Amino acid sequence: MSAIAGLYHLNHEPINLHHGEILMKSLRKFPADSIQVWNDERLLFGCHNQWITPESVNETLPFYDYDRQLAITADAIIDNREELFERLQIKNSDNPNLTDSQLILLAYHKWGEETPKYLVGDFVFMIWDQKHRKLFGARDFSGSRTLYYFKNDDKLAFSTTIKPLLNLPYAEKRLNEEWLAEFLAIPINVESVDPSSTVYQNIKQIPPSHSMKVIDGTVTFSRYSFIKKEEQLKLNSDAEYEEAFRDIYDKVIQSKLRSNYNIGSHLSGGLDSGSVVSFAAKALEAKKKQLYTYSYIPVEDFVDWTPRSRVADERPFISSTVEYVGNIKAHYLDFKDKSPFSEVDDWLDVLEMPYKYYENSYWLKGIYEHAAQEDIRVLLNGQRGNWTISWGHALDYQASLLKQFKWIHLFKELHSYSENLGVKKSRIMAAVRKKAFPSFYRLLSAAEEPYPMLINPGFAQKTKVLTKLQEHKIDVKGVIRTNVFTMKETQFQQLYYWNINGNISTKLSLRHAIAERDPTNDLRIIQFCNSIPESQYVLNGQDRSLIRRATKGYLPDNVRLNNKTRGIQGSDGIHRMASSWNSFMEEMQILSKDEYMSEFLNMDEVRKALTSIEQNPHPEKVFDDDFRVLMRTLIVSRFIKKHFEGR
């Protein structure tokens, strides 16, 4: 993958080449295999290129096509190359040498602004259409790569990262208070409901699933991709659904393995990353290459406090997968010197904005660091799997059958589920009724404990953030009042869910020259999974049924059929902070009295959380609201005070 940057003058004046140098110089902290710039009088394109795929080696990027009068700079790996070769009628003899950026350019020459609809992969690109005096670009459907931009009345600048834009002399650094208000008020790991916004007032980003067009000084955006329920796939048997799944899953995973370098993968003890690893290891074996896997494990002296249905140390399951699949060089990493607290400053530097997922920060970054040492250039994961390949919630499915009065089907599933889990049907039916009629049972139960309001009430009123979040149906109390089917639909419709993963994968990949690839988030997989009947996802009382059945012979049964325990990563976070706990508490005491940060933060809640946890840092509090309030306060305060205090 690459970092790209560019300048474009909206007022027809010549660009300042020194400003282009500022942009490109700001990217030098990232490793690069080549650095190139192309410009004409009004425009400059730059690329800080990392060679991931065979076709990208010695690639000319930015690239100018003299015949078609088109220029491109791109950060892209295109996965449906064969399909595009056929659609564009490209000769077989030209295929091996054609870079992904040139392929995008040929697609644009044929389809124009419709081009992003035909592309599958991780990409952002900008094209200068000299003939039509048009600047056109796009970001892939899930925003797996970032592209930020600054615009004023006469200038447009863009970059994969934020800092190059802030270094331009005309780009003033200003805090985006609306973004900050949303960040503080939203309980879940969403930063903002505006997918184009950032923490900086004058820096925006192209939203996922959007294209950008500039003609005659006017900038417009258009959404080109909408994930929706597909026409239902009707096959003759359960076995045919399993075979169809394996066929497309294998095709998708194979398309993610294009690299002359080593291939790595995250590996937990579950189905998602396990299935990715099993298919990838078999595909690489045919190429006489080994798959490297990286697994987080708790530190040695950690005592597992998690309930019986959860497991903090997934080594037994991971080892089973490694031994069963074969062709794997496995790494079990405890990152004993890292913790959520120790990594805050580095994460803020990497991400260029505050973040919420501190629980997993130390091991996510640690895996990249280890993978880079072993010449990994592609790192697989199964992060989106819960919403695609391993979809299927038994109780919610049974609740839907109850609401539809499908009694025979319901009792068949209820009976099978009871036998599978060894739980009485009466207990299961009670849970099903609550899911089917949540409003009624909510009246009979005690009120759920709301998430503490971390935002200062006055700041919330000033920015009108609570009204805005209510319009987007986000409960600021953190109470879930919807079913999993609605949640799944929202995951693919609301673009603000996508930006978090794109920011992490882009910034970490640039730092370590590693492309993160998620087959479970591939557009072809999403479309296929959305076409499968719900009855294939919950079958014979088995949740996540399709992936369990389809991976027979790919995963060991203790992993494939495990429905009693699930891994819980990051559960040793507070335990890891034992040696630095006093430093953490001292900093929080100072912050709780900080007048500048009190303009934004509800310090009553901060002090309440501090009192609750200060003398009682039990490891099991790592996922509690008190610890969450303190860590979010710490993270956002360090960022704001470093970049904006005194401005």
PDB file of C-alpha atoms in Angstrom, residues 234-332:
ATOM      1  CA  LYS A 234     -31.909 -20.725  -3.432  1.00  0.00           C
ATOM      2  CA  LEU A 235     -29.966 -23.981  -3.480  1.00  0.00           C
ATOM      3  CA  ASN A 236     -31.193 -27.548  -3.189  1.00  0.00           C
ATOM      4  CA  SER A 237     -29.531 -28.676   0.024  1.00  0.00           C
ATOM      5  CA  ASP A 238     -27.539 -27.612   3.068  1.00  0.00           C
ATOM      6  CA  ALA A 239     -24.463 -29.221   1.504  1.00  0.00           C
ATOM      7  CA  GLU A 240     -24.787 -26.989  -1.571  1.00  0.00           C
ATOM      8  CA  TYR A 241     -24.806 -23.860   0.614  1.00  0.00           C
ATOM      9  CA  GLU A 242     -21.667 -25.114   2.354  1.00  0.00           C
ATOM     10  CA  GLU A 243     -19.936 -25.790  -0.963  1.00  0.00           C
ATOM     11  CA  ALA A 244     -20.942 -22.381  -2.342  1.00  0.00           C
ATOM     12  CA  PHE A 245     -19.539 -20.725   0.771  1.00  0.00           C
ATOM     13  CA  ARG A 246     -16.231 -22.592   0.523  1.00  0.00           C
ATOM     14  CA  ASP A 247     -15.892 -21.718  -3.160  1.00  0.00           C
ATOM     15  CA  ILE A 248     -16.287 -17.967  -2.727  1.00  0.00           C
ATOM     16  CA  TYR A 249     -14.365 -17.858   0.570  1.00  0.00           C
ATOM     17  CA  ASP A 250     -11.394 -19.644  -0.989  1.00  0.00           C
ATOM     18  CA  LYS A 251     -11.510 -17.323  -4.014  1.00  0.00           C
ATOM     19  CA  VAL A 252     -11.588 -14.222  -1.815  1.00  0.00           C
ATOM     20  CA  ILE A 253      -8.779 -15.375   0.472  1.00  0.00           C
ATOM     21  CA  GLN A 254      -6.587 -16.351  -2.472  1.00  0.00           C
ATOM     22  CA  SER A 255      -7.036 -12.839  -3.887  1.00  0.00           C
ATOM     23  CA  LYS A 256      -5.641 -11.380  -0.633  1.00  0.00           C
ATOM     24  CA  LEU A 257      -2.374 -13.367  -0.824  1.00  0.00           C
ATOM     25  CA  ARG A 258      -0.706 -11.482  -3.699  1.00  0.00           C
ATOM     26  CA  SER A 259       2.755 -10.692  -2.385  1.00  0.00           C
ATOM     27  CA  ASN A 260       6.386 -11.611  -2.996  1.00  0.00           C
ATOM     28  CA  TYR A 261       6.933 -11.295   0.737  1.00  0.00           C
ATOM     29  CA  ASN A 262       5.823 -13.373   3.720  1.00  0.00           C
ATOM     30  CA  ILE A 263       2.137 -13.615   4.582  1.00  0.00           C
ATOM     31  CA  GLY A 264       0.917 -13.321   8.162  1.00  0.00           C
ATOM     32  CA  SER A 265      -2.389 -13.503   9.973  1.00  0.00           C
ATOM     33  CA  HIS A 266      -3.948 -12.671  13.299  1.00  0.00           C
ATOM     34  CA  LEU A 267      -5.109 -15.878  14.995  1.00  0.00           C
ATOM     35  CA  SER A 268      -7.393 -16.201  18.009  1.00  0.00           C
ATOM     36  CA  GLY A 269      -9.131 -19.341  19.208  1.00  0.00           C
ATOM     37  CA  GLY A 270     -12.369 -18.628  17.355  1.00  0.00           C
ATOM     38  CA  LEU A 271     -14.029 -19.278  14.020  1.00  0.00           C
ATOM     39  CA  ASP A 272     -13.353 -16.051  12.140  1.00  0.00           C
ATOM     40  CA  SER A 273      -9.574 -15.766  12.208  1.00  0.00           C
ATOM     41  CA  GLY A 274      -9.345 -19.561  12.416  1.00  0.00           C
ATOM     42  CA  SER A 275     -11.221 -20.028   9.147  1.00  0.00           C
ATOM     43  CA  VAL A 276      -9.113 -17.334   7.447  1.00  0.00           C
ATOM     44  CA  VAL A 277      -5.941 -19.090   8.584  1.00  0.00           C
ATOM     45  CA  SER A 278      -7.128 -22.548   7.530  1.00  0.00           C
ATOM     46  CA  PHE A 279      -7.950 -21.487   3.967  1.00  0.00           C
ATOM     47  CA  ALA A 280      -4.864 -19.268   3.644  1.00  0.00           C
ATOM     48  CA  ALA A 281      -2.436 -21.917   4.925  1.00  0.00           C
ATOM     49  CA  LYS A 282      -3.723 -24.464   2.398  1.00  0.00           C
ATOM     50  CA  ALA A 283      -3.496 -21.947  -0.450  1.00  0.00           C
ATOM     51  CA  LEU A 284       0.062 -20.978   0.508  1.00  0.00           C
ATOM     52  CA  GLU A 285       1.148 -24.601   0.803  1.00  0.00           C
ATOM     53  CA  ALA A 286       0.406 -25.018  -2.906  1.00  0.00           C
ATOM     54  CA  LYS A 287       2.813 -22.107  -3.513  1.00  0.00           C
ATOM     55  CA  LYS A 288       5.426 -23.639  -1.172  1.00  0.00           C
ATOM     56  CA  LYS A 289       5.048 -20.764   1.285  1.00  0.00           C
ATOM     57  CA  GLN A 290       4.303 -20.900   5.005  1.00  0.00           C
ATOM     58  CA  LEU A 291       1.727 -18.822   6.848  1.00  0.00           C
ATOM     59  CA  TYR A 292       2.939 -16.869   9.885  1.00  0.00           C
ATOM     60  CA  THR A 293       0.353 -16.448  12.644  1.00  0.00           C
ATOM     61  CA  TYR A 294       0.366 -13.986  15.550  1.00  0.00           C
ATOM     62  CA  SER A 295      -1.722 -14.589  18.655  1.00  0.00           C
ATOM     63  CA  TYR A 296      -2.132 -12.413  21.739  1.00  0.00           C
ATOM     64  CA  ILE A 297      -1.970 -14.238  25.082  1.00  0.00           C
ATOM     65  CA  PRO A 298      -2.173 -12.847  28.646  1.00  0.00           C
ATOM     66  CA  VAL A 299       0.997 -12.320  30.662  1.00  0.00           C
ATOM     67  CA  GLU A 300       2.278 -15.328  32.585  1.00  0.00           C
ATOM     68  CA  ASP A 301       1.248 -14.288  36.108  1.00  0.00           C
ATOM     69  CA  PHE A 302      -2.306 -13.272  35.161  1.00  0.00           C
ATOM     70  CA  VAL A 303      -5.077 -15.107  37.031  1.00  0.00           C
ATOM     71  CA  ASP A 304      -8.124 -15.533  34.797  1.00  0.00           C
ATOM     72  CA  TRP A 305     -11.089 -13.822  36.442  1.00  0.00           C
ATOM     73  CA  THR A 306     -13.495 -14.153  33.509  1.00  0.00           C
ATOM     74  CA  PRO A 307     -16.782 -16.156  33.788  1.00  0.00           C
ATOM     75  CA  ARG A 308     -16.994 -19.775  32.627  1.00  0.00           C
ATOM     76  CA  SER A 309     -18.484 -18.746  29.292  1.00  0.00           C
ATOM     77  CA  ARG A 310     -15.360 -16.700  28.523  1.00  0.00           C
ATOM     78  CA  VAL A 311     -11.686 -17.545  28.290  1.00  0.00           C
ATOM     79  CA  ALA A 312      -8.823 -15.070  28.560  1.00  0.00           C
ATOM     80  CA  ASP A 313      -6.074 -17.455  27.420  1.00  0.00           C
ATOM     81  CA  GLU A 314      -7.055 -18.990  24.082  1.00  0.00           C
ATOM     82  CA  ARG A 315      -3.850 -20.989  23.613  1.00  0.00           C
ATOM     83  CA  PRO A 316      -5.516 -24.440  23.793  1.00  0.00           C
ATOM     84  CA  PHE A 317      -7.875 -23.513  20.932  1.00  0.00           C
ATOM     85  CA  ILE A 318      -5.185 -21.690  18.956  1.00  0.00           C
ATOM     86  CA  SER A 319      -2.780 -24.620  19.265  1.00  0.00           C
ATOM     87  CA  SER A 320      -5.484 -27.002  18.082  1.00  0.00           C
ATOM     88  CA  THR A 321      -5.998 -24.899  14.962  1.00  0.00           C
ATOM     89  CA  VAL A 322      -2.257 -24.628  14.289  1.00  0.00           C
ATOM     90  CA  GLU A 323      -1.695 -28.381  14.627  1.00  0.00           C
ATOM     91  CA  TYR A 324      -4.797 -29.361  12.669  1.00  0.00           C
ATOM     92  CA  VAL A 325      -4.291 -26.975   9.756  1.00  0.00           C
ATOM     93  CA  GLY A 326      -0.521 -27.316   9.371  1.00  0.00           C
ATOM     94  CA  ASN A 327       1.878 -25.203   7.277  1.00  0.00           C
ATOM     95  CA  ILE A 328       1.851 -22.549  10.012  1.00  0.00           C
ATOM     96  CA  LYS A 329       4.677 -20.836  11.857  1.00  0.00           C
ATOM     97  CA  ALA A 330       2.881 -19.808  15.037  1.00  0.00           C
ATOM     98  CA  HIS A 331       3.764 -16.993  17.435  1.00  0.00           C
ATOM     99  CA  TYR A 332       2.224 -16.650  20.908  1.00  0.00           C
TER     100      TYR A 332
END
